[in-house]
mmCIF file of N, CA and C in Angstrom:
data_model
loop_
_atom_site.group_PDB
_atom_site.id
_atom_site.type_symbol
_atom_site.label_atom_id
_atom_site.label_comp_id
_atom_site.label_asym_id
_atom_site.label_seq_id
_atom_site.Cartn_x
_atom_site.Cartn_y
_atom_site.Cartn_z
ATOM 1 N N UNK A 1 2.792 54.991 -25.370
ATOM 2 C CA UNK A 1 2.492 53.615 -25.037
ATOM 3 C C UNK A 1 1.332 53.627 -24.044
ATOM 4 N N UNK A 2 0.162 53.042 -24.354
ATOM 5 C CA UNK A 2 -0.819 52.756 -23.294
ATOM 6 C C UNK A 2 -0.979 51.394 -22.521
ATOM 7 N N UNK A 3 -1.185 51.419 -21.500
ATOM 8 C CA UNK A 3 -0.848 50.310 -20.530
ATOM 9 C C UNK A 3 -2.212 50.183 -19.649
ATOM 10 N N UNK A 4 -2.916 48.952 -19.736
ATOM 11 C CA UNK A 4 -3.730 48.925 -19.181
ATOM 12 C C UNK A 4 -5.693 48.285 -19.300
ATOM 13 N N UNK A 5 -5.549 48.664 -20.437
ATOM 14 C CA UNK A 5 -6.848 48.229 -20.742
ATOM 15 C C UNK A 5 -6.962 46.839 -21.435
ATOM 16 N N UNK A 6 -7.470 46.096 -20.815
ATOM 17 C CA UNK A 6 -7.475 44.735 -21.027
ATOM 18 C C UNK A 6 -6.677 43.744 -20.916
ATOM 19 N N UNK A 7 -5.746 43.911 -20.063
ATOM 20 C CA UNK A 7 -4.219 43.991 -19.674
ATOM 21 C C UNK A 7 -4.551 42.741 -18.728
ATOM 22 N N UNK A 8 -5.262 42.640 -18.308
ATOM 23 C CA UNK A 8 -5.666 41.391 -16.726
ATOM 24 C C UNK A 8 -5.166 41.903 -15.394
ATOM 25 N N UNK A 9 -4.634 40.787 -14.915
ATOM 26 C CA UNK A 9 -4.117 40.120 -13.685
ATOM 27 C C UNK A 9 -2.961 39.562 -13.412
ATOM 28 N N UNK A 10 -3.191 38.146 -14.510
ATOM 29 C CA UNK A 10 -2.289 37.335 -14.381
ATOM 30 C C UNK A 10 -0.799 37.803 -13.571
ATOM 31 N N UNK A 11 -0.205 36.938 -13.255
ATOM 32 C CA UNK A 11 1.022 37.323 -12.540
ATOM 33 C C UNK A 11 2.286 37.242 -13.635
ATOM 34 N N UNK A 12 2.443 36.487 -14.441
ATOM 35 C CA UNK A 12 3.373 36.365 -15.420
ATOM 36 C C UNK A 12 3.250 38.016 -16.414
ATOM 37 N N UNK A 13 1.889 38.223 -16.712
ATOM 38 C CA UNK A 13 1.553 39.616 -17.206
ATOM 39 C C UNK A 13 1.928 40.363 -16.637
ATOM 40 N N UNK A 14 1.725 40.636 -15.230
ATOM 41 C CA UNK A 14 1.916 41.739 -14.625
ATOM 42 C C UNK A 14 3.625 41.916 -14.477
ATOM 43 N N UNK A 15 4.284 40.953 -14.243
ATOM 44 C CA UNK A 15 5.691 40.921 -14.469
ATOM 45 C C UNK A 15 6.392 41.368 -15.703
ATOM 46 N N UNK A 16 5.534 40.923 -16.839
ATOM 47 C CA UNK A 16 6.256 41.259 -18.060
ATOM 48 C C UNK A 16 6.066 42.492 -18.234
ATOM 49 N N UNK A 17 4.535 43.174 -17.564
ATOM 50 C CA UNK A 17 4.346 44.383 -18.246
ATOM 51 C C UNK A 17 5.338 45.457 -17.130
ATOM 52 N N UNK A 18 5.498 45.237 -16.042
ATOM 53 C CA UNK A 18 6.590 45.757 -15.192
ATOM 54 C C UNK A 18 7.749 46.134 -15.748
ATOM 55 N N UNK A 19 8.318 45.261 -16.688
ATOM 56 C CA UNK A 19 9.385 44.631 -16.951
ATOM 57 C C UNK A 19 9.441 46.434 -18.138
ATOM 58 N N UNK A 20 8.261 45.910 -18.920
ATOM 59 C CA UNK A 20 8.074 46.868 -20.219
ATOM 60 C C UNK A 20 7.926 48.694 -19.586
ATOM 61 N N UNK A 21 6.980 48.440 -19.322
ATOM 62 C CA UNK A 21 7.429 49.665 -18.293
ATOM 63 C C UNK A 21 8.830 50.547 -18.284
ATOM 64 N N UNK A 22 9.254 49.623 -17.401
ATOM 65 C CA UNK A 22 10.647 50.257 -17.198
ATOM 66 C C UNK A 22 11.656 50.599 -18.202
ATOM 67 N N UNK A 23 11.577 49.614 -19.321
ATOM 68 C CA UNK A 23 12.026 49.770 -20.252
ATOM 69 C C UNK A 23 11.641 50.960 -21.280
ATOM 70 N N UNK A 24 10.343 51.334 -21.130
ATOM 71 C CA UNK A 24 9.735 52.460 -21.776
ATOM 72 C C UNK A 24 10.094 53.580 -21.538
ATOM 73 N N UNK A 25 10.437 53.828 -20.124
ATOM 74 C CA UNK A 25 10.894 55.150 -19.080
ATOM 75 C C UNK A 25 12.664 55.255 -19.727
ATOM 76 N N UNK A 26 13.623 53.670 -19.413
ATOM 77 C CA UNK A 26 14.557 54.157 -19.898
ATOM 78 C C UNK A 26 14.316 54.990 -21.339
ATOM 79 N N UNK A 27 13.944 54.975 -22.159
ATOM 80 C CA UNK A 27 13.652 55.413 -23.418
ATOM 81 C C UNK A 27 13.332 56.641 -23.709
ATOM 82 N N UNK A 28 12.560 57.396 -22.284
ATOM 83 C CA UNK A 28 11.533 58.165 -22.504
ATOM 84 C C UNK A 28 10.184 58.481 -23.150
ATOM 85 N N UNK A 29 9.870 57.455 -23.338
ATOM 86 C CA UNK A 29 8.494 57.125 -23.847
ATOM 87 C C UNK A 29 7.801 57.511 -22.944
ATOM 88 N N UNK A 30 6.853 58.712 -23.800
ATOM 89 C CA UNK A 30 5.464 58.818 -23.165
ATOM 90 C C UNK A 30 4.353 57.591 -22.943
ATOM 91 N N UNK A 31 3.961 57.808 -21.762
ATOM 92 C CA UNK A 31 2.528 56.393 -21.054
ATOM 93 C C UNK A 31 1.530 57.438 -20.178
ATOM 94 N N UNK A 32 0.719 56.297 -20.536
ATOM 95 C CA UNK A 32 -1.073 55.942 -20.257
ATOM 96 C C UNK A 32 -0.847 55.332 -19.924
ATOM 97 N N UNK A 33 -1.263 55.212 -18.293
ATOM 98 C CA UNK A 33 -1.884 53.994 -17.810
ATOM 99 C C UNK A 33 -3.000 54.061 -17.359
ATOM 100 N N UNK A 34 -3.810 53.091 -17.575
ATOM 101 C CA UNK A 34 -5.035 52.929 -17.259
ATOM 102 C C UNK A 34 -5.948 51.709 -16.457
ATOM 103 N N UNK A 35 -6.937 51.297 -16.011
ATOM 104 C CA UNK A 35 -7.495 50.154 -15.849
ATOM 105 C C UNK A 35 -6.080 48.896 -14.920
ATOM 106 N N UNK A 36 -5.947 48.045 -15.236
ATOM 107 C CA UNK A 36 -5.537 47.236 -15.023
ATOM 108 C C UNK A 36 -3.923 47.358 -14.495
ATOM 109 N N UNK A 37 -3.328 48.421 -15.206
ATOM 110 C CA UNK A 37 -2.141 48.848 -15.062
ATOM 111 C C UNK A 37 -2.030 49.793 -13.908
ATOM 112 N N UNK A 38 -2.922 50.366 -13.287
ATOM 113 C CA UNK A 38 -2.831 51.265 -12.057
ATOM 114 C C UNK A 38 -2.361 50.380 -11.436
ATOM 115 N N UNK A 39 -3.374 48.960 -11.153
ATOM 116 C CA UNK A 39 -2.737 47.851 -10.502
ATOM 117 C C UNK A 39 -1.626 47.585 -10.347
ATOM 118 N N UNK A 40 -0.448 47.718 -11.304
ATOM 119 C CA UNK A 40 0.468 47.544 -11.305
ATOM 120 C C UNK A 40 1.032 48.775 -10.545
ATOM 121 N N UNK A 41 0.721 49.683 -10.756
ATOM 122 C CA UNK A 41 1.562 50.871 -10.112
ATOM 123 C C UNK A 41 1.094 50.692 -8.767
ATOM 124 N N UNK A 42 -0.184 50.656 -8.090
ATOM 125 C CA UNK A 42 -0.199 50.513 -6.751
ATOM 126 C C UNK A 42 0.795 49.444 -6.104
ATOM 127 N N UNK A 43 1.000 48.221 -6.886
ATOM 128 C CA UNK A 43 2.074 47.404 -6.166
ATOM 129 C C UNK A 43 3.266 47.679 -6.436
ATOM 130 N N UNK A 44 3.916 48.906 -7.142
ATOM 131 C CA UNK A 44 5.250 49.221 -7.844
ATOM 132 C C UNK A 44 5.329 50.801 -7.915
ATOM 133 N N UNK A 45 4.660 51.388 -7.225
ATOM 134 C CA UNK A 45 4.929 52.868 -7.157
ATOM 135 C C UNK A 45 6.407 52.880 -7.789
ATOM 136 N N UNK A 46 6.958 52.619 -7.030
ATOM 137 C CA UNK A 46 8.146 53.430 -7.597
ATOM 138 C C UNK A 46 9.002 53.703 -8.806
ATOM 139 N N UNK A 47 8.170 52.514 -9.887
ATOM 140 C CA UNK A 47 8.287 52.655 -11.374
ATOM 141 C C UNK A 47 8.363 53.723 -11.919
ATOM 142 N N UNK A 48 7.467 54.749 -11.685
ATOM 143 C CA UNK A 48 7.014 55.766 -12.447
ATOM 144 C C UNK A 48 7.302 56.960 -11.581
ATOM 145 N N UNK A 49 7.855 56.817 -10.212
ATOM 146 C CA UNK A 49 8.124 58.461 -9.503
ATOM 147 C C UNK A 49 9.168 58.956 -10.096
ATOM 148 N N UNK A 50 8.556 60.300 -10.480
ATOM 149 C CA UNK A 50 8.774 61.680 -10.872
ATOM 150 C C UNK A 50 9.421 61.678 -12.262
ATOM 151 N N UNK A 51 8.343 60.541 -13.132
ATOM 152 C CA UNK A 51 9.040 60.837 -14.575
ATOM 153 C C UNK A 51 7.241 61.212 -15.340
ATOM 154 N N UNK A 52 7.718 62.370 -15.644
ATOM 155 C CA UNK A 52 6.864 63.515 -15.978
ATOM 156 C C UNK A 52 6.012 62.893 -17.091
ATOM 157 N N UNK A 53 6.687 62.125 -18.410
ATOM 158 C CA UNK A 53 5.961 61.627 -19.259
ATOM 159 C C UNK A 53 4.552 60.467 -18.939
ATOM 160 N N UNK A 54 4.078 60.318 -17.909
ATOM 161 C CA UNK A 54 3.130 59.853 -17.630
ATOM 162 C C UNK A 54 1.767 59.778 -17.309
ATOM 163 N N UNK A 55 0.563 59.616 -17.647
ATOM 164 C CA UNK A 55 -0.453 60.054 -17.375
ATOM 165 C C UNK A 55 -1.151 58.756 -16.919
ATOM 166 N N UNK A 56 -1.810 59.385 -15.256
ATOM 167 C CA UNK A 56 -2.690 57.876 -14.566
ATOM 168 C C UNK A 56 -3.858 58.135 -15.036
ATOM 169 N N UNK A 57 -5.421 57.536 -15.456
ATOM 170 C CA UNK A 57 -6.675 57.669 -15.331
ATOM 171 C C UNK A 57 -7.176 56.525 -14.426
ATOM 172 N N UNK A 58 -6.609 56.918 -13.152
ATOM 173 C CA UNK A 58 -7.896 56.086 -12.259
ATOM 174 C C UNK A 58 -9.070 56.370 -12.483
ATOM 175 N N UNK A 59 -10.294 55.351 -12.028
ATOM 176 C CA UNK A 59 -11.313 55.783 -11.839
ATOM 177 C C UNK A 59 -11.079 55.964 -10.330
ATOM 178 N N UNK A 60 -12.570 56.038 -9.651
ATOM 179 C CA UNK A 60 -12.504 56.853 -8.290
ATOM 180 C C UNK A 60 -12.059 55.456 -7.126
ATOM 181 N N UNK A 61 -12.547 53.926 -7.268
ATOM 182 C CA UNK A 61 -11.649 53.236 -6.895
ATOM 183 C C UNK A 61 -10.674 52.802 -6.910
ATOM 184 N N UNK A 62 -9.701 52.876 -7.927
ATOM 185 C CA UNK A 62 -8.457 52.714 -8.485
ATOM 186 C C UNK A 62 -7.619 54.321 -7.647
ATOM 187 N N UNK A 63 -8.089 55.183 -7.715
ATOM 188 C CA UNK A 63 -7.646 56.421 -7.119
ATOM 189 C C UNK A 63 -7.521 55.918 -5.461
ATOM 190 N N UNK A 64 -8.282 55.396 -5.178
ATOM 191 C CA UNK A 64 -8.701 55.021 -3.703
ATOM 192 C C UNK A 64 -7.287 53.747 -3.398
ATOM 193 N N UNK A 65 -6.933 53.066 -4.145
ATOM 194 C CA UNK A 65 -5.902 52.031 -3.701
ATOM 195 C C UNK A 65 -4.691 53.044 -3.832
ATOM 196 N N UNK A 66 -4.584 53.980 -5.339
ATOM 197 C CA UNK A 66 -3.349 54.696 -4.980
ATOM 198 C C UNK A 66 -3.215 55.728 -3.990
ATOM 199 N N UNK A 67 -3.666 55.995 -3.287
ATOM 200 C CA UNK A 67 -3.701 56.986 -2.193
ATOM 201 C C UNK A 67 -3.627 55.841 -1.146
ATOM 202 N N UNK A 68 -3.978 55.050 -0.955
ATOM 203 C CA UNK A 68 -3.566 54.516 0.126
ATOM 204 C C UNK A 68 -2.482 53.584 0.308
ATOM 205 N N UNK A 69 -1.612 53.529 -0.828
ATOM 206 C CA UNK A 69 -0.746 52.974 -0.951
ATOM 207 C C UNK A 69 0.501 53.887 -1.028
ATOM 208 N N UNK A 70 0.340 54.757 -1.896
ATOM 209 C CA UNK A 70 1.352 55.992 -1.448
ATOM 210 C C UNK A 70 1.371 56.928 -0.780
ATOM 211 N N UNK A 71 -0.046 56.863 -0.182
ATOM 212 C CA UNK A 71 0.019 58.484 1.097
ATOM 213 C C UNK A 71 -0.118 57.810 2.070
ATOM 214 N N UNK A 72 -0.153 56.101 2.276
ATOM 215 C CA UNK A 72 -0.042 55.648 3.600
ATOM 216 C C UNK A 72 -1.655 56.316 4.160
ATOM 217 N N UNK A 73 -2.821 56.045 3.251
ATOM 218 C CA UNK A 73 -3.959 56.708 4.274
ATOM 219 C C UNK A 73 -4.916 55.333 4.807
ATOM 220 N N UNK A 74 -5.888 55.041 5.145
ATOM 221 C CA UNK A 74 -6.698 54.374 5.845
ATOM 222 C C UNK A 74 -7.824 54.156 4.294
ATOM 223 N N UNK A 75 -7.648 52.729 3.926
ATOM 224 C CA UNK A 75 -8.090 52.322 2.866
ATOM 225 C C UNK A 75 -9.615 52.621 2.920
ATOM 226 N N UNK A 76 -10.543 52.756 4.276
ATOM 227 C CA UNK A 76 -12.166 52.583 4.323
ATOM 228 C C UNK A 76 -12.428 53.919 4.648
ATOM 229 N N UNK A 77 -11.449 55.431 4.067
ATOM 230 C CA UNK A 77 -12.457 56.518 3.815
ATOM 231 C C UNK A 77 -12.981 56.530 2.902
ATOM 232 N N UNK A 78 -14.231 57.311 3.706
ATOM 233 C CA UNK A 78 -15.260 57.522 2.245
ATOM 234 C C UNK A 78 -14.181 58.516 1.490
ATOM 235 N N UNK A 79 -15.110 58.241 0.189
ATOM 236 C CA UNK A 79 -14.478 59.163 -1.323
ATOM 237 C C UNK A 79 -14.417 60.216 -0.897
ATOM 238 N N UNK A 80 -15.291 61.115 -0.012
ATOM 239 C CA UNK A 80 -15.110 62.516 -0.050
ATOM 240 C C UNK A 80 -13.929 62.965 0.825
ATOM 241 N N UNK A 81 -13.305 62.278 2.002
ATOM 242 C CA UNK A 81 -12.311 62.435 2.529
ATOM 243 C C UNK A 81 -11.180 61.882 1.900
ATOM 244 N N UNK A 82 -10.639 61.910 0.862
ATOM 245 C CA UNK A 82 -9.340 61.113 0.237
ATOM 246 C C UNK A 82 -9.487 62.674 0.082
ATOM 247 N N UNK A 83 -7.108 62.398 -0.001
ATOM 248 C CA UNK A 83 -6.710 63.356 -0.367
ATOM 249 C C UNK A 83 -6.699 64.056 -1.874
ATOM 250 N N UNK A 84 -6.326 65.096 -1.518
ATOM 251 C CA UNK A 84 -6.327 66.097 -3.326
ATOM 252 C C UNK A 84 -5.904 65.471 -4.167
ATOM 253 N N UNK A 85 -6.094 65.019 -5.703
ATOM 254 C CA UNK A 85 -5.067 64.790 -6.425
ATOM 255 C C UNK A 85 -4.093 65.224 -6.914
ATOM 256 N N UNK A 86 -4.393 66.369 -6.494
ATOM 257 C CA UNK A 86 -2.881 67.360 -6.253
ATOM 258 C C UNK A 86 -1.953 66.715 -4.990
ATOM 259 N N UNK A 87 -2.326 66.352 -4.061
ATOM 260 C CA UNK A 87 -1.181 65.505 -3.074
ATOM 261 C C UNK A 87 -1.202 64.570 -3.952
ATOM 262 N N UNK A 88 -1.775 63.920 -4.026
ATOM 263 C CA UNK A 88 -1.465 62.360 -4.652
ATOM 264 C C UNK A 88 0.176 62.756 -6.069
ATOM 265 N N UNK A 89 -0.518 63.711 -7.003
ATOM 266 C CA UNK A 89 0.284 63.942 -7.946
ATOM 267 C C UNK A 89 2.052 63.903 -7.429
ATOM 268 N N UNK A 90 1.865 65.239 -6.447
ATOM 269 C CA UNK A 90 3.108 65.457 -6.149
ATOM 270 C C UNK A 90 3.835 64.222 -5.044
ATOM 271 N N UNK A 91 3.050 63.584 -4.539
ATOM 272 C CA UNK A 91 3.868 62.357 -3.781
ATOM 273 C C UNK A 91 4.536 61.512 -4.580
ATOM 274 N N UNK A 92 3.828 61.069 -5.981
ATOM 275 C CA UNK A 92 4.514 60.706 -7.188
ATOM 276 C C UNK A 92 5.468 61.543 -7.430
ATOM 277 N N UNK A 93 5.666 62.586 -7.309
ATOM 278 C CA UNK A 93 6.614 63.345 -8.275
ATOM 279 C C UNK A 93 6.061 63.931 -9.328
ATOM 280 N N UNK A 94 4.888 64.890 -9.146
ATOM 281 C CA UNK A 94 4.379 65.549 -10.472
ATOM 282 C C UNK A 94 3.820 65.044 -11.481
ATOM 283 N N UNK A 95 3.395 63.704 -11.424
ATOM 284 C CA UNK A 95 3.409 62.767 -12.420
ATOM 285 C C UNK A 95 1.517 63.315 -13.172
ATOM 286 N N UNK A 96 1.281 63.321 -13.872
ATOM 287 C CA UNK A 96 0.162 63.590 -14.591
ATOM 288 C C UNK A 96 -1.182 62.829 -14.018
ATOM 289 N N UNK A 97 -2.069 63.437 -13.636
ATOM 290 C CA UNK A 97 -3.266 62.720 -13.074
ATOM 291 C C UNK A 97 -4.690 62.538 -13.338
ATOM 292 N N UNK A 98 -5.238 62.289 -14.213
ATOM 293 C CA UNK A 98 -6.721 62.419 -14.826
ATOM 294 C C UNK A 98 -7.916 61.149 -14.229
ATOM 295 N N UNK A 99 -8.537 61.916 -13.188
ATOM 296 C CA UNK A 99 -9.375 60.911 -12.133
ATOM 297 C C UNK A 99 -10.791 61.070 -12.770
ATOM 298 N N UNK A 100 -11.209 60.145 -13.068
ATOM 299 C CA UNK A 100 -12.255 60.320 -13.910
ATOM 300 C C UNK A 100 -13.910 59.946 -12.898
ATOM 301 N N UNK A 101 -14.422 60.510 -12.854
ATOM 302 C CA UNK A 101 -15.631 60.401 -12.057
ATOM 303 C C UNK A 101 -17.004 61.429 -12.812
ATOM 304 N N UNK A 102 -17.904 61.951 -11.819
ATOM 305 C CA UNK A 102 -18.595 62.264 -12.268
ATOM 306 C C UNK A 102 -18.428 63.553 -12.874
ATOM 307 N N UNK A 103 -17.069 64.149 -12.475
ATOM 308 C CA UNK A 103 -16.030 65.496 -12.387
ATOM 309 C C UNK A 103 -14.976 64.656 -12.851
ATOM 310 N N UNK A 104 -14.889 65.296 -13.504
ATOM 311 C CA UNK A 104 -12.907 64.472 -13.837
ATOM 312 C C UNK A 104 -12.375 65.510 -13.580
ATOM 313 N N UNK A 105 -11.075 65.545 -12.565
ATOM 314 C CA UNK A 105 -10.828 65.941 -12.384
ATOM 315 C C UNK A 105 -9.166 65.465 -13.055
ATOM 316 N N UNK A 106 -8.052 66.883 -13.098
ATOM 317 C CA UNK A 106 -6.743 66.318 -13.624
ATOM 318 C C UNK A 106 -5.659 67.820 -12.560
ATOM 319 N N UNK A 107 -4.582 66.803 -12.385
ATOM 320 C CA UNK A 107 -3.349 67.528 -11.991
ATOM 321 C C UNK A 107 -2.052 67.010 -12.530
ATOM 322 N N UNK A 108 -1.270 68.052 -12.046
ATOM 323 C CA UNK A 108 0.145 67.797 -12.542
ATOM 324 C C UNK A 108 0.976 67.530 -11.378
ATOM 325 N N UNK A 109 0.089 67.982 -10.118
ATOM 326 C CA UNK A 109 1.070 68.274 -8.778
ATOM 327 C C UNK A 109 1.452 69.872 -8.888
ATOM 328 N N UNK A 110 1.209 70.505 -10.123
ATOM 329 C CA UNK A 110 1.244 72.006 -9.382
ATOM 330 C C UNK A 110 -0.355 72.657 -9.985
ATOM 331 N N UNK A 111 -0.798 72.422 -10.923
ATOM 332 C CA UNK A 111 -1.969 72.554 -11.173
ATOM 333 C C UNK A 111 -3.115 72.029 -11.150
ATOM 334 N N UNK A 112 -4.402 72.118 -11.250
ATOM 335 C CA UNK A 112 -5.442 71.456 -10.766
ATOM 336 C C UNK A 112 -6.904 71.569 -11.944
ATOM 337 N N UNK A 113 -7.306 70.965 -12.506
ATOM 338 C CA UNK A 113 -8.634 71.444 -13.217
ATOM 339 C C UNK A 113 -9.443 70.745 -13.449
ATOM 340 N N UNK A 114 -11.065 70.896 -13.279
ATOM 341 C CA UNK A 114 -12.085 70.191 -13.608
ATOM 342 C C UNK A 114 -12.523 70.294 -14.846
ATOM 343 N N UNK A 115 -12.985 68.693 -15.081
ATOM 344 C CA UNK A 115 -13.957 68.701 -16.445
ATOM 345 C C UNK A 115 -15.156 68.330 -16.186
ATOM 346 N N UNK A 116 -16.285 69.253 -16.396
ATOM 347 C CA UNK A 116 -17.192 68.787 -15.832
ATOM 348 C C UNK A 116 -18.593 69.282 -16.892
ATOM 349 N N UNK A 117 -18.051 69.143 -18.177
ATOM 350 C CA UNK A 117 -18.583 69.284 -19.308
ATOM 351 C C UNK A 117 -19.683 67.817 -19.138
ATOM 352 N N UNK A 118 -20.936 68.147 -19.254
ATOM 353 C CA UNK A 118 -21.784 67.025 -19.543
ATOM 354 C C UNK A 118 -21.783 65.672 -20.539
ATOM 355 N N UNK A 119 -21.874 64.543 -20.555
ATOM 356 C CA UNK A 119 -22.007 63.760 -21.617
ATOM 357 C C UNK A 119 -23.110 62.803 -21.604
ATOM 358 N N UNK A 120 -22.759 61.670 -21.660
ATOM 359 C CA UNK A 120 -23.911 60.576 -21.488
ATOM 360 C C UNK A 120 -24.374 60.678 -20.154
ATOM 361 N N UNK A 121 -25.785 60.290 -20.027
ATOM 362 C CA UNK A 121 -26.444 60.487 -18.501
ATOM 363 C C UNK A 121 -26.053 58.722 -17.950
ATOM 364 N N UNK A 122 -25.180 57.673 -18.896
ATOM 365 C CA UNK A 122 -25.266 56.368 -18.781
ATOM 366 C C UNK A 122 -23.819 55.985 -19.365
ATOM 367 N N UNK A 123 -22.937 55.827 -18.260
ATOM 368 C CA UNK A 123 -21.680 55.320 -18.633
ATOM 369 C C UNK A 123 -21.593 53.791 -18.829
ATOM 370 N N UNK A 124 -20.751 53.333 -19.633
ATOM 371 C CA UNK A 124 -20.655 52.211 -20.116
ATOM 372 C C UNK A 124 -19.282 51.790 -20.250
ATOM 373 N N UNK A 125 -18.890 50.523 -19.881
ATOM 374 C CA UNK A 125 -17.616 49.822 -19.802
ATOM 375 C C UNK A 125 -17.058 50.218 -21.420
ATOM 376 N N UNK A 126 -16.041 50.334 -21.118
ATOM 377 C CA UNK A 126 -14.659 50.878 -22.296
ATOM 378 C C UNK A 126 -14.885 52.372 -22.278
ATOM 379 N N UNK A 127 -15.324 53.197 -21.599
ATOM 380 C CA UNK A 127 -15.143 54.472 -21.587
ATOM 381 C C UNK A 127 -13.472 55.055 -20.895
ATOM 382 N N UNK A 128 -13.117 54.423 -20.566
ATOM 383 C CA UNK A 128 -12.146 54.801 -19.696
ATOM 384 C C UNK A 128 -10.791 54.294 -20.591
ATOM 385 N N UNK A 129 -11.467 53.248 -21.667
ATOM 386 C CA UNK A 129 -10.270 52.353 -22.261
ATOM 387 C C UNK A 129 -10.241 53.520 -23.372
ATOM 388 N N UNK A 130 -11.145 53.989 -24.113
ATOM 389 C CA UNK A 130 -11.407 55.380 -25.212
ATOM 390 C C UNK A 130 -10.606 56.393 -24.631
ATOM 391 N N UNK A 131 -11.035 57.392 -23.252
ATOM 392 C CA UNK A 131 -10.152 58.463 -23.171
ATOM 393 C C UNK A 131 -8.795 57.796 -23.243
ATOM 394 N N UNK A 132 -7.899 56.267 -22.742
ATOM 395 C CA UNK A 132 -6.334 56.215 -22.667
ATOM 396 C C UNK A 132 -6.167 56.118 -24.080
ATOM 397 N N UNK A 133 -7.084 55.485 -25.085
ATOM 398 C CA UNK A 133 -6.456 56.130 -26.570
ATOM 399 C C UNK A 133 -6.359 57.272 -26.949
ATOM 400 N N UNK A 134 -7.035 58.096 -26.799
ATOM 401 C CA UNK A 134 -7.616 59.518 -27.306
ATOM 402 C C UNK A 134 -6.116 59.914 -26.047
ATOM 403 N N UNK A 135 -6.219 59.990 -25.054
ATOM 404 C CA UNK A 135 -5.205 60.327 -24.631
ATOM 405 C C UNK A 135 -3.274 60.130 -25.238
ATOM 406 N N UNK A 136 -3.232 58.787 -25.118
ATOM 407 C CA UNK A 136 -2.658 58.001 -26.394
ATOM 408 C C UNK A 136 -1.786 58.966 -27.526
ATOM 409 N N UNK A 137 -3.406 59.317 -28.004
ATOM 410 C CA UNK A 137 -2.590 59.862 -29.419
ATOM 411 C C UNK A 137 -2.492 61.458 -29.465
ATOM 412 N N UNK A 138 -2.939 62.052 -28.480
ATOM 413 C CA UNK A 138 -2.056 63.439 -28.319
ATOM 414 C C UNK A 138 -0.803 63.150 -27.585
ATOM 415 N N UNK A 139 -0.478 62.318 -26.669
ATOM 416 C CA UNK A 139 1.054 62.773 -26.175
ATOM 417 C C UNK A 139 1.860 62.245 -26.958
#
């Protein structure tokens, strides 16, 4: 199940998709979340701690609200001082982490690895919505 891309705001949305969520986890359904749905997890951490079937793709601001929402850090460090996504992972509970920047970087909370394979010199909106499908359809 992917969660996230094009998903909004709204408050009735964000409730229902809460709602779905949880319902997905009872199940064990593998999730993507992405875009819009981090949102949701920064205001609901505790949805998703330490159920393994999950994978976040923040980008590097979306990474920046969840770290400061679950590591309790100081929302106006620069990017280069935020913690590992290896802390971040394991404060979740191991939960799967793919931070996408100019390095994408991914953890599990015990492992750590860069992708830093070249592509377009010019990123473009829905790139991030592509890897949660492509992600999607391997888990």
């Amino acid at each position: 199940l992917i969660i996230g891309p094009g998903l909004g705001r709204d408050l009735t949305i964000t409730k229902t998709v809460s709602l779905i969520l949880e319902r997905a986890i009872a199940f064990n359904m593998p999730l993507v979340i992405d875009g819009d749905g981090i949102n949701i997890i920064v205001q609901q951490p505790q949805i998703i701690q330490g159920y393994k079937k999950v994978i976040l793709t923040p980008n590097l601001n979306e990474y920046r609200r969840l770290c400061t929402v679950i590591l309790n850090i100081d929302s106006l460090l620069d990017l280069n001082q935020l913690p590992s996504i290896k802390q971040l992972s394991q404060a979740i509970g191991n939960v799967t982490i793919v931070r996408k920047g100019n390095i994408d970087i991914i953890s599990n909370g015990l492992d750590e690895m860069e992708c830093n394979f070249s592509g377009s010199f010019r990123r473009c909106g829905g790139q991030g919505d592509v890897l949660a499908g492509v992600l999607g359809t391997f888990i």
